[in-house]
Coordinates of C-alpha atoms and ligand atoms in Angstrom, one line a residue:
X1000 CA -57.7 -9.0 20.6
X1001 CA -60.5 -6.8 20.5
X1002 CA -64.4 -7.8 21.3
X1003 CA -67.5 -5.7 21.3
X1004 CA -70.5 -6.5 22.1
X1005 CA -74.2 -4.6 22.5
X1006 CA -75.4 -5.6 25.8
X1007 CA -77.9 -8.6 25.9
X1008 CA -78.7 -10.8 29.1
X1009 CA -77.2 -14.2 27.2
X1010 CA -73.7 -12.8 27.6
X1011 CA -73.8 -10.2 29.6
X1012 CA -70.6 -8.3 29.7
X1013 CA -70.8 -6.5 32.8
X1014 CA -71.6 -9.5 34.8
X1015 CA -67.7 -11.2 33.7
X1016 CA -66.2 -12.0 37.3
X1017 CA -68.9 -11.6 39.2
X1018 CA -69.0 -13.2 42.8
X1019 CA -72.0 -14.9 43.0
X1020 CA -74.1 -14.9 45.8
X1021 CA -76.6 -17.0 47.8
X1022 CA -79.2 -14.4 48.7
X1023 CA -80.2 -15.6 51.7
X1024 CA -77.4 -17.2 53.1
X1025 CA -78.7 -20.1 55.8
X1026 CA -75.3 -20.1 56.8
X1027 CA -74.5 -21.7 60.4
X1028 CA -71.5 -21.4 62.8
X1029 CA -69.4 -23.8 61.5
X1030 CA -70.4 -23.0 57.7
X1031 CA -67.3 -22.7 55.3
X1032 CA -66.6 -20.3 53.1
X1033 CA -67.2 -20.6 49.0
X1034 CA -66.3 -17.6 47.1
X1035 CA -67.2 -18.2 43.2
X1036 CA -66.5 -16.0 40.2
X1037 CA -67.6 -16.6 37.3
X1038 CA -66.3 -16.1 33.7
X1039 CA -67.9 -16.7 30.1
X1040 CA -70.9 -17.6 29.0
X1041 CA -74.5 -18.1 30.6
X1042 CA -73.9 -21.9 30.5
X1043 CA -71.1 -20.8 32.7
X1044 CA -72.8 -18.8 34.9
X1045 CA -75.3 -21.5 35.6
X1046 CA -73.1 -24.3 36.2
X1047 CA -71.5 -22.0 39.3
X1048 CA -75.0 -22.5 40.8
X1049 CA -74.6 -26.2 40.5
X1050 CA -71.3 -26.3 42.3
X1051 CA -72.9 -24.1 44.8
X1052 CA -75.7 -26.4 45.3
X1053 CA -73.4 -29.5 45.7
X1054 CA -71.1 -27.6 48.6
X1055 CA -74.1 -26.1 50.4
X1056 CA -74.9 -30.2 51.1
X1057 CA -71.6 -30.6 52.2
X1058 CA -71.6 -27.0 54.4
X1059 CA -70.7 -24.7 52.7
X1060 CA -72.0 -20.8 52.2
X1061 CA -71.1 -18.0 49.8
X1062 CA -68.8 -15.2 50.5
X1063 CA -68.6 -11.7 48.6
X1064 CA -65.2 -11.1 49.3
X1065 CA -62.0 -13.2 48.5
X1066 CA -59.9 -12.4 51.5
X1067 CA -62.1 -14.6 53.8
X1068 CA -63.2 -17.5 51.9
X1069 CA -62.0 -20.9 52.6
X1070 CA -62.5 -21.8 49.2
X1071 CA -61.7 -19.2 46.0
X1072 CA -63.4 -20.8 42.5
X1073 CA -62.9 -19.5 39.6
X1074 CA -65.4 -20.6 36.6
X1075 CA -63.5 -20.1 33.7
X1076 CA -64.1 -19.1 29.8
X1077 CA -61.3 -20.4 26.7
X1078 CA -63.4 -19.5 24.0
X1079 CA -61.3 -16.4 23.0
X1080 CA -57.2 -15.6 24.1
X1081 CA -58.6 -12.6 26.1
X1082 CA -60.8 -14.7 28.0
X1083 CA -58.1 -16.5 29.6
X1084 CA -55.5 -13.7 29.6
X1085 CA -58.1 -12.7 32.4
X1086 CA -58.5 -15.2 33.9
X1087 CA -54.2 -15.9 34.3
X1088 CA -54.5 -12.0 35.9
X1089 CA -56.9 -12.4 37.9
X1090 CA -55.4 -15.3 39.8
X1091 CA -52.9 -13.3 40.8
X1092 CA -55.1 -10.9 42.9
X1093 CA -55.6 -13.8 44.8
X1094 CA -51.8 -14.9 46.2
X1095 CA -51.6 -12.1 49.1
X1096 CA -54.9 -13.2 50.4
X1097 CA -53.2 -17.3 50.3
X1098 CA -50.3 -16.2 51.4
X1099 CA -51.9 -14.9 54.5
X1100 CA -54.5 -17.8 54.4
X1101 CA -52.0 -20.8 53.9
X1102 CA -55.2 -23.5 54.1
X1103 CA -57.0 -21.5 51.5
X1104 CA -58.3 -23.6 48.6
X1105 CA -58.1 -22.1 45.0
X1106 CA -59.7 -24.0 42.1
X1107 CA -59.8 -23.1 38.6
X1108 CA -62.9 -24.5 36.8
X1109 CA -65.0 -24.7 33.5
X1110 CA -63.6 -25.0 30.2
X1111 CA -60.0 -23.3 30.9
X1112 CA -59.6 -26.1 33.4
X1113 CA -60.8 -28.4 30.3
X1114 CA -57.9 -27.7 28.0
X1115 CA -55.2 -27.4 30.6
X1116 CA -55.7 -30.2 32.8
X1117 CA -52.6 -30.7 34.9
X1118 CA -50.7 -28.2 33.2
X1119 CA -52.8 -25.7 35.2
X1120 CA -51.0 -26.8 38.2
X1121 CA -47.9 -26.9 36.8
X1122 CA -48.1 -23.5 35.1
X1123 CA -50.1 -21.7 38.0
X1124 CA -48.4 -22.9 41.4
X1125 CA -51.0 -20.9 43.5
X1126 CA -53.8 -23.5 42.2
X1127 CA -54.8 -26.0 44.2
X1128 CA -57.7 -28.0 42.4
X1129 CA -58.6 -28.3 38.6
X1130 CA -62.0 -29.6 37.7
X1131 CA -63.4 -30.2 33.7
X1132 CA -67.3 -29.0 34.0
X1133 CA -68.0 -32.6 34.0
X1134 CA -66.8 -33.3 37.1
X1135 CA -68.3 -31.1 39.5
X1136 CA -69.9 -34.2 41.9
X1137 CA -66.5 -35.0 42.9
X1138 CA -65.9 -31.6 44.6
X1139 CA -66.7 -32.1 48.0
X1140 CA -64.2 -35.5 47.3
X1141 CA -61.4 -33.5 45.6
X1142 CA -61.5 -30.8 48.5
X1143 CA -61.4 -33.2 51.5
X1144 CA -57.9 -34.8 49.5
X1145 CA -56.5 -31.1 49.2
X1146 CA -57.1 -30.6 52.4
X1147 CA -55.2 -33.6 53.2
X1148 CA -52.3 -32.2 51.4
X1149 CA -52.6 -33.1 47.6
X1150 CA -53.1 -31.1 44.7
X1151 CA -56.1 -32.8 42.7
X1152 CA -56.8 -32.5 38.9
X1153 CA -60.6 -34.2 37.8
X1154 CA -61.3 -33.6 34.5
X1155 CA -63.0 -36.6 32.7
X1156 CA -65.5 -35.7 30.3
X1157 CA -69.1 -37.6 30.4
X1158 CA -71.1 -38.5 27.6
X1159 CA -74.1 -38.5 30.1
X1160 CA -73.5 -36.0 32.7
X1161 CA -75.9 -33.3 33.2
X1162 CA -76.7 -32.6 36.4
X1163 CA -80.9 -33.2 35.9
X1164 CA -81.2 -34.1 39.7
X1165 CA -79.5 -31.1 41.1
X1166 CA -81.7 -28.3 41.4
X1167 CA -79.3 -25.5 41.3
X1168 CA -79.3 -22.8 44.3
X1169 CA -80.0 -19.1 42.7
X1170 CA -77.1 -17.1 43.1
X1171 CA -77.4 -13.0 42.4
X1172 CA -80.8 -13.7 41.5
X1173 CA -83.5 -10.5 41.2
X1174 CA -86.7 -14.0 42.3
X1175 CA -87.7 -13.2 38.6
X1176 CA -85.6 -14.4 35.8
X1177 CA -83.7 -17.3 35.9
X1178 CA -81.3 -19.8 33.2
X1179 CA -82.1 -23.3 32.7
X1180 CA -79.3 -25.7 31.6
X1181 CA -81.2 -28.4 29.0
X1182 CA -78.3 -29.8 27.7
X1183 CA -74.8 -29.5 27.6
X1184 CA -71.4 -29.8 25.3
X1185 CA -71.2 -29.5 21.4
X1186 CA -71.0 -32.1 18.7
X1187 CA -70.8 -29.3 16.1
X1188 CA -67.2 -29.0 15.6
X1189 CA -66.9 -25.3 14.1
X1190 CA -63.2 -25.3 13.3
X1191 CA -62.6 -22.0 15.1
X1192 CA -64.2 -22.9 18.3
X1193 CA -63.0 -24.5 21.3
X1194 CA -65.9 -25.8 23.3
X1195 CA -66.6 -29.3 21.7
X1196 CA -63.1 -29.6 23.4
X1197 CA -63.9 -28.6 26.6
X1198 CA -67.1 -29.1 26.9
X1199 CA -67.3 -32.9 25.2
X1200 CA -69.9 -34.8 23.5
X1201 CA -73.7 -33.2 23.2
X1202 CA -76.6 -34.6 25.3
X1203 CA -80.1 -33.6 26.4
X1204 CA -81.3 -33.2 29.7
X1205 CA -84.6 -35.3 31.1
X1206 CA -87.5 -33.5 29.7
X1207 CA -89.1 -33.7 33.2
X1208 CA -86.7 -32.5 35.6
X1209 CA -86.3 -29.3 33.3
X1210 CA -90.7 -28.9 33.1
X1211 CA -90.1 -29.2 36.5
X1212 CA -87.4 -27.0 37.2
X1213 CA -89.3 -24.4 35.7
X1214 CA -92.4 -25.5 37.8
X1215 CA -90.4 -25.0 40.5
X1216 CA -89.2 -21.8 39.8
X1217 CA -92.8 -20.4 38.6
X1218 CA -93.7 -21.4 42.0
X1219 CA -91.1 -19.7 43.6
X1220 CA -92.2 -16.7 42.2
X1221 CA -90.3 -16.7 39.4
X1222 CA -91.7 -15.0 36.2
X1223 CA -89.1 -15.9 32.9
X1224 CA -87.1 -18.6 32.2
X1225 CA -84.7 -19.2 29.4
X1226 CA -83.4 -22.2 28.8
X1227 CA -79.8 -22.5 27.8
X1228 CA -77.3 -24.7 25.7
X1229 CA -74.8 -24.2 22.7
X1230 CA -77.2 -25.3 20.3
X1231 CA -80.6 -25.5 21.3
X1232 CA -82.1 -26.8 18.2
X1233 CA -80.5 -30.1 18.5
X1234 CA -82.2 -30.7 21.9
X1235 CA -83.5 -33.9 21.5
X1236 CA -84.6 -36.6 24.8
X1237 CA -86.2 -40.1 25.0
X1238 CA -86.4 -41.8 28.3
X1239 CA -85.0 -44.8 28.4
X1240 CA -87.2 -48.2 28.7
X1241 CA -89.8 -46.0 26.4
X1242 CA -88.9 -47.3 23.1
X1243 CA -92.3 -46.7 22.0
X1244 CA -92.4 -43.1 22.6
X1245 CA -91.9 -40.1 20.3
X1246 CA -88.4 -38.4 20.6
X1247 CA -88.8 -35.1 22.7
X1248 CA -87.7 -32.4 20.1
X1249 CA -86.6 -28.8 21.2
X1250 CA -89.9 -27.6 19.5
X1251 CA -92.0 -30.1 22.1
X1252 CA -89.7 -28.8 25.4
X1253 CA -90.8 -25.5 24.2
X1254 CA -94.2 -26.0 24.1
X1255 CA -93.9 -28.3 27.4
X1256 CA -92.5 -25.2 29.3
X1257 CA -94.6 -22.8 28.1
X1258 CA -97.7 -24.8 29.3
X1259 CA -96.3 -24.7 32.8
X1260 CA -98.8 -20.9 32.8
X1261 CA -99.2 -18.7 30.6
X1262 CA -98.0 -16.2 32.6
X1263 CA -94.1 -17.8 33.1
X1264 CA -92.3 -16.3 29.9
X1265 CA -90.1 -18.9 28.0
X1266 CA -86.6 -17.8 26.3
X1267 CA -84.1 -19.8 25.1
X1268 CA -80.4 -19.4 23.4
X1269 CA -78.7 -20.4 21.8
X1270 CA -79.6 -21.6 18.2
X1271 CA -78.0 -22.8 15.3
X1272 CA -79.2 -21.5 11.6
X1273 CA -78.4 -25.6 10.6
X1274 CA -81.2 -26.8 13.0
X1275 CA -83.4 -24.1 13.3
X1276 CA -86.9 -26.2 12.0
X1277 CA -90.3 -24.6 10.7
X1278 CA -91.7 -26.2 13.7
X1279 CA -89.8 -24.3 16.0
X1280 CA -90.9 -21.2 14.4
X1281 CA -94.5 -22.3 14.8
X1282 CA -94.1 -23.0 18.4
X1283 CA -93.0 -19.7 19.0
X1284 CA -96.2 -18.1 17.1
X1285 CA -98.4 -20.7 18.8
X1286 CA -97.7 -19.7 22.3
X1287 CA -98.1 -15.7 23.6
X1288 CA -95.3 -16.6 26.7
X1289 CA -92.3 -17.5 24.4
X1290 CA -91.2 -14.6 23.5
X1291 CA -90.5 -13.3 20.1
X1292 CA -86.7 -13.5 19.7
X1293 CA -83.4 -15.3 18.4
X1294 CA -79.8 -15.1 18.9
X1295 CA -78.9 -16.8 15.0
X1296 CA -75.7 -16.7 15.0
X1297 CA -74.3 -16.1 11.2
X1298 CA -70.5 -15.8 12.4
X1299 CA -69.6 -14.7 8.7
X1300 CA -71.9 -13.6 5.7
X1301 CA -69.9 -15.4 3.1
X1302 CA -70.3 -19.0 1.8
X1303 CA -66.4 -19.4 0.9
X1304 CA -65.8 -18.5 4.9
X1305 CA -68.5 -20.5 6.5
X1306 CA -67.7 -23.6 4.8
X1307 CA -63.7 -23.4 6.1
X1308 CA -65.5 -22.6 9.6
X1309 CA -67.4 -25.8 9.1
X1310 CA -70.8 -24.2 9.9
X1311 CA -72.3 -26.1 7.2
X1312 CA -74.8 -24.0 6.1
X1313 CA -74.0 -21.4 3.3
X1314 CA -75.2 -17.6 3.1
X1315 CA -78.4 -18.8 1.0
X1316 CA -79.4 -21.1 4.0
X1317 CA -79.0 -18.5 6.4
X1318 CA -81.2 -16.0 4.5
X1319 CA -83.9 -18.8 3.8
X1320 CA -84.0 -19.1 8.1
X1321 CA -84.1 -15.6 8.3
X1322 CA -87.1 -15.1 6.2
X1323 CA -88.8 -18.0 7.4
X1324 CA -88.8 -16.1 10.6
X1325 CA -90.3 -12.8 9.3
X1326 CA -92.8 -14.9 7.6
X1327 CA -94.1 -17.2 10.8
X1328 CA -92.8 -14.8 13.6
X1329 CA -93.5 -11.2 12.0
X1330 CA -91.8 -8.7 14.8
X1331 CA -89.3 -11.3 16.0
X1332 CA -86.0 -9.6 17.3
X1333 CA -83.2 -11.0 15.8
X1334 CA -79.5 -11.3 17.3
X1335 CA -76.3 -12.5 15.9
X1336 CA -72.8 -13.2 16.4
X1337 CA -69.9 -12.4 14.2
X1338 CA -66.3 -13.0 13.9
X1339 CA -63.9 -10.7 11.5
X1340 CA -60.9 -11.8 9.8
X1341 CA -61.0 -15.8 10.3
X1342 CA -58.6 -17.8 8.2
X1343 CA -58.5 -16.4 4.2
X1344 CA -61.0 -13.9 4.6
X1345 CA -60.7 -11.2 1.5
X1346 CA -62.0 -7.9 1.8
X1347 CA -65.2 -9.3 -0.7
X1348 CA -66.2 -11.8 2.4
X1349 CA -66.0 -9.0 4.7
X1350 CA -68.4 -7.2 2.1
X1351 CA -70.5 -10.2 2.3
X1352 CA -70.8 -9.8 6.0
X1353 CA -71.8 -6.6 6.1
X1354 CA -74.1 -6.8 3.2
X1355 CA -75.7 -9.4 5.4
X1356 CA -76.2 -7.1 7.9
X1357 CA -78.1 -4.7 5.8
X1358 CA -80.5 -7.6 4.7
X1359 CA -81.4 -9.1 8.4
X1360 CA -80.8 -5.7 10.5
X1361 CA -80.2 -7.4 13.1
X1362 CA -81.6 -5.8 16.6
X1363 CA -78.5 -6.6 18.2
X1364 CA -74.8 -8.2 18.2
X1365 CA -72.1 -9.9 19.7
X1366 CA -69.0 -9.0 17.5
X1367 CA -65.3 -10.5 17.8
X1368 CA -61.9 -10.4 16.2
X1369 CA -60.5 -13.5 15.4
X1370 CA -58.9 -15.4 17.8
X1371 CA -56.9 -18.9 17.1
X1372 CA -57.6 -21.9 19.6
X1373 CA -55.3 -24.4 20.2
X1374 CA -56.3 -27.6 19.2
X1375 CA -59.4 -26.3 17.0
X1376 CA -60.0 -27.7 13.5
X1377 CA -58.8 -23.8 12.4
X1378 CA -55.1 -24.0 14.6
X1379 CA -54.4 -27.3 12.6
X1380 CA -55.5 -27.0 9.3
X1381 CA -55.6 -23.1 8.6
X1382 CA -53.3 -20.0 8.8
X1383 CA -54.5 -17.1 11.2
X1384 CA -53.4 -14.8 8.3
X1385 CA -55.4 -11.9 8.5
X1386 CA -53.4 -9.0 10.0
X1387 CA -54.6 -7.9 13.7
X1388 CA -54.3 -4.3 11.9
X1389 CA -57.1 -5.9 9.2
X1390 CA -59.1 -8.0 11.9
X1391 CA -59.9 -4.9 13.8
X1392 CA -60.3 -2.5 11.0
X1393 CA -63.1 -4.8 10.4
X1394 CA -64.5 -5.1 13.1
X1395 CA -64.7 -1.7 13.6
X1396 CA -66.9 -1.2 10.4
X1397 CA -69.3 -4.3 11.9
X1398 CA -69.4 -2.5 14.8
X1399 CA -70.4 0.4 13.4
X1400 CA -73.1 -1.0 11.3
X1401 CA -74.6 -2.6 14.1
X1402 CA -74.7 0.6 16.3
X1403 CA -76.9 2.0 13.6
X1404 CA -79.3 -0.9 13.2
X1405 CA -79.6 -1.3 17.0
X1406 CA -80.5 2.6 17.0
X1407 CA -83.1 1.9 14.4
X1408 CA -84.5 -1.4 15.6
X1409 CA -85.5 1.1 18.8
X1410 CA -86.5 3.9 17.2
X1411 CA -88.9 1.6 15.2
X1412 CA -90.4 0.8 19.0
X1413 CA -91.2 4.3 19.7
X1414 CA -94.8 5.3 20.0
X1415 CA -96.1 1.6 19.9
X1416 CA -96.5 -0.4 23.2
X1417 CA -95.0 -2.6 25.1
X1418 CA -95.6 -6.0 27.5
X1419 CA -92.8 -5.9 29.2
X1420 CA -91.8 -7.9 32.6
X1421 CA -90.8 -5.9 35.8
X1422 CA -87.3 -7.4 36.7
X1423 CA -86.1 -4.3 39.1
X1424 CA -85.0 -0.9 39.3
X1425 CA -83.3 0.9 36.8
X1426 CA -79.3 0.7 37.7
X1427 CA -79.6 4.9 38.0
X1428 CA -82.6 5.4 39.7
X1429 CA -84.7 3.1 42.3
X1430 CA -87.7 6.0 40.9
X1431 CA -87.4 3.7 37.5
X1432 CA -88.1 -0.1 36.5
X1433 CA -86.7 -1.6 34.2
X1434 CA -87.5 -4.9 32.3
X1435 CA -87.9 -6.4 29.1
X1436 CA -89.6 -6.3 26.2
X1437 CA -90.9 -9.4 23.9
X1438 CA -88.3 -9.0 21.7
X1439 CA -85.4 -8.6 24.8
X1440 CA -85.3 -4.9 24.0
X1441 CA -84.1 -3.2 27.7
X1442 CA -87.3 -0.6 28.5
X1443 CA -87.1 1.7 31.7
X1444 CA -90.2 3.3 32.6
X1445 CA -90.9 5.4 36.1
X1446 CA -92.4 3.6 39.4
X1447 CA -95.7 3.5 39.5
X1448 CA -96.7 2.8 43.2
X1449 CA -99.6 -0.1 42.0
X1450 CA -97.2 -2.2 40.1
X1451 CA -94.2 -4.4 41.9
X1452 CA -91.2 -6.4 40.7
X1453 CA -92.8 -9.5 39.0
X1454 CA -95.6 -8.1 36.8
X1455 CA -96.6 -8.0 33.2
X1456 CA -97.1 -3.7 32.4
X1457 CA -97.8 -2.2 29.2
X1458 CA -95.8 0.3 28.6
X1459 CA -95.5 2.9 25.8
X1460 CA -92.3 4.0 23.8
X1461 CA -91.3 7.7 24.1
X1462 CA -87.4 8.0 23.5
X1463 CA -84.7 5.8 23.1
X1464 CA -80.7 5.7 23.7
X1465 CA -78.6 3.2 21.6
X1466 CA -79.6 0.4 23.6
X1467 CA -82.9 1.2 25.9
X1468 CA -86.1 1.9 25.1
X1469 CA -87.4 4.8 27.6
X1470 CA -91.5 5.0 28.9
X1471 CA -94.5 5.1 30.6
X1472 CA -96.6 2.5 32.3
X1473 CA -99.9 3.0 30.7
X1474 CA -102.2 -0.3 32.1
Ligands
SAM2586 N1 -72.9 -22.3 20.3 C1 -73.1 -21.0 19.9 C2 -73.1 -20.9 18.4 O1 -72.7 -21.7 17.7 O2 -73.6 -19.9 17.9 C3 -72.2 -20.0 20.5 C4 -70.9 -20.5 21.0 S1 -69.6 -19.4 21.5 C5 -69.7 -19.6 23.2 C6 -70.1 -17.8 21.3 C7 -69.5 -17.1 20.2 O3 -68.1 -16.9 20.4 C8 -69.6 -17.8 18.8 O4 -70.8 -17.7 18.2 C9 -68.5 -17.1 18.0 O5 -69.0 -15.9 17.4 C10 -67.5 -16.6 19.1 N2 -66.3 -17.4 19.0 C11 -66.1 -18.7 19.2 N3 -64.8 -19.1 19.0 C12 -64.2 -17.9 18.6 C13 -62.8 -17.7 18.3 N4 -61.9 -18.6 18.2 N5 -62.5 -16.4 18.0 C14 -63.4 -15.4 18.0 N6 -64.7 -15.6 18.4 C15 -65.1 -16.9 18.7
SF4_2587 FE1 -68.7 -23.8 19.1 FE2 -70.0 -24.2 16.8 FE3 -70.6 -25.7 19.0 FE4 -71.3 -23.1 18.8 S1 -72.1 -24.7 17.5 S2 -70.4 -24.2 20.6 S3 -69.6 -22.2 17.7 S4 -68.7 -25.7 17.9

């Protein structure tokens, strides 16, 4: 199975099996030892820091390293085989250090946990604790019995789970950008995809507790917040006893965080090209802090394809919501995801797809082979019949597409300027920043001694490479 993808900080590839860290670690004496990796998506990344939250209360700290932890989690990803091929090797790294540790607790988590359920413990004997992302309250409970001498499984879905009260810890974070969570699970029901599975039934998050979460964080110092869920544009939230009032629509949460200062910059991912409104659109153009970009998703450029994916929308859709876009949004960066060789596909729907890319040019992509879930709508009702020999042939053209668009979509930067965000040093050189762009273009620009982690700069393009824009501070 084969997966590209052109670095974007949604899904960021580098950042799969991180340990994740508690900066500053108010660990006592008689702290215990958490270390957490963390696998998949964002949604993924930011549910570790509520686990982490709910063990600090019960005394717990973070480790960096495996070999003295008391407790090993692993935050775990299904959506593709690969994902959980990793995961299955990566558990292995961790016998020696339980075979000298004999107390040592390892739990899988996250969606892998999800679909296994017991078997995990069957199939994995080295595992002590599975938990569904659902259930992550009943940690501190679930450890205490494993400590006790049982193996524990917990992995009962909620249809109103979402952890509004916890205000998660920060773990690896640069104090600048952070993930909100404002919903969680799927009620979509693409037939290749796994997560309504393991994730369960969609709901919203209190409008509140997320304003105030990113009050919080502005306040903290924090300068960007992008607020996370598989399909953003379905965020919807009435509190209850207030039959009276409107329904809370993503377009309103948008405009509610925004208004928390101007100077906090709103993102969000990701959205679906079904529920992507007009007024969404106007939102963005309303307010100078959201910034001008969107991960659309398109997963296949051909109508025939996208209807046996059960996307429901078809390729005209798609192009109406991309030109609705250019017309309310004029220089909004645009990002997609893309999947070669599902069920049937012909070498005319592959045309379609990349014919699609030449009309959108999208600025960047995640880009996938295939890859059957068990369970899905696809594993029942269709046949995985395109060849891996085909799949990745594909690919390989998509691929190549994209590289060239991404190329362009920079080039087109160069000589024009820039409000970008200072989120650290450049990873080859603490004489560079680095930061973003409106449009989530990467820009690295030299120090210059007046400016500090955490404010706006202009900064004009000079050069690019295939994935960073290159300047100079010039306000
Ligand atoms: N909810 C988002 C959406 O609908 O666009 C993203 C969900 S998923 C975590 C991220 C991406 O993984 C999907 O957009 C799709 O391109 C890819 N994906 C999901 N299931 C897949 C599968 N079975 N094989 C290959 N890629 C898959
Ligand atoms: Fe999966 Fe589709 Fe839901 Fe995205 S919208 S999480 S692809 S079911």
């Amino acid at each position: 199975m084969l997966e590209l993808n052109i670095q974007s900080k949604e899904h960021d590839e580098a950042r799969q099996g991180e340990a994740l860290l508690l900066k500053n670690d108010l660990s006592t004496n008689d702290s215990r030892k958490l270390y957490i990796e963390s696998y998949g998506c964002q949604m993924n990344f930011a549910d570790s820091e509520i686990v982490a939250s709910i063990l600090f209360d019960y005394g717990f700290e973070t480790t960096g390293t495996f070999n003295d932890a008391d407790v090993i989690f692993i935050n775990t990803c299904s959506i593709r085989e690969n994902a959980e091929q990793r995961v299955r090797k990566r558990l292995t790294d961790f016998k020696t250090a339980k075979s000298q540790n004999p107390g040592m607790i390892i739990g899988v988590l996250g969606c892998m946990a999800e679909r296994l359920k017991s078997k995990f413990l069957e199939e994995e004997k080295l595992v002590d604790l599975v938990v569904g992302p659902d259930a992550y309250r009943d940690l501190p409970n679930l450890i205490a019995k494993v400590e006790e001498g049982s193996r524990e499984v917990n992995v009962l879905l909620s249809r109103e789970e979402t952890y509004a009260d916890i205000s998660p810890v920060r773990l690896n974070s640069n104090g600048i950008t952070a993930f909100i969570s404002i919903m969680r699970g799927c009620d979509n029901m693409c037939s290749f995809c796994v997560v309504p599975f393991t994730r369960g039934r969609e709901r919203s998050r209190s409008a509140e507790s997320i304003v105030q979460e990113a009050r919080d964080l502005f306040e903290a110092g924090y300068r960007e917040v992008t607020l996370l869920g598989q399909n953003v544009d379905s965020y919807k939230y009435k509190a209850d006893g207030k039959e009276n009032e409107a329904v809370i629509t993503f377009a309103d949460l948008l405009a509610m965080v925004a208004d928390v200062d101007p100077l906090l910059r709103v993102r969000f991912s990701t959205s679906h090209p079904k529920d992507l409104t007009d007024d969404v659109l106007y939102t963005i153009a309303k307010y100078p802090n959201i910034c001008n970009n969107i991960h659309l998703p398109i997963q296949s450029g051909s109508s025939r394809v996208l209807d046996l994916m059960n996307r429901t929308y078809t390729r005209e859709w798609y192009i109406d919501r991309i030109n609705a876009i250019r017309r309310i949004v004029p220089n909004c960066g645009i990002s997609t995801d893309i999947i070669s060789g599902f069920c049937t596909e012909t070498e005319q729907d592959h045309e379609d797809t990349l014919s699609i890319m030449d009309l959108v040019q999208y600025d960047y992509a995640y880009m996938f082979t295939y890859s059957e879930r068990p369970g899905t709508l696809a594993a029942k009702r269709l046949e995985d019949d395109v060849s891996e020999e085909v799949k990745k042939r594909r690919l390989t053209e998509i691929v190549s597409k994209q590289r060239g668009y991404s190329l362009k979509r920079l080039e087109n930067q160069l000589g024009k300027t820039h409000k970008v965000l200072i989120e650290g040093f450049s990873k080859r050189s603490d004489q560079d920043f680095c930061g973003r762009n409106d449009q989530n273009s990467m820009v690295v620009f030299p120090v210059v001694d007046s400016y500090k982690i955490g404010d706006y700069v202009t900064v004009l393009g000079e050069t690019c490479t295939s994935a960073t824009l290159i300047g100079k501070i010039i306000e």
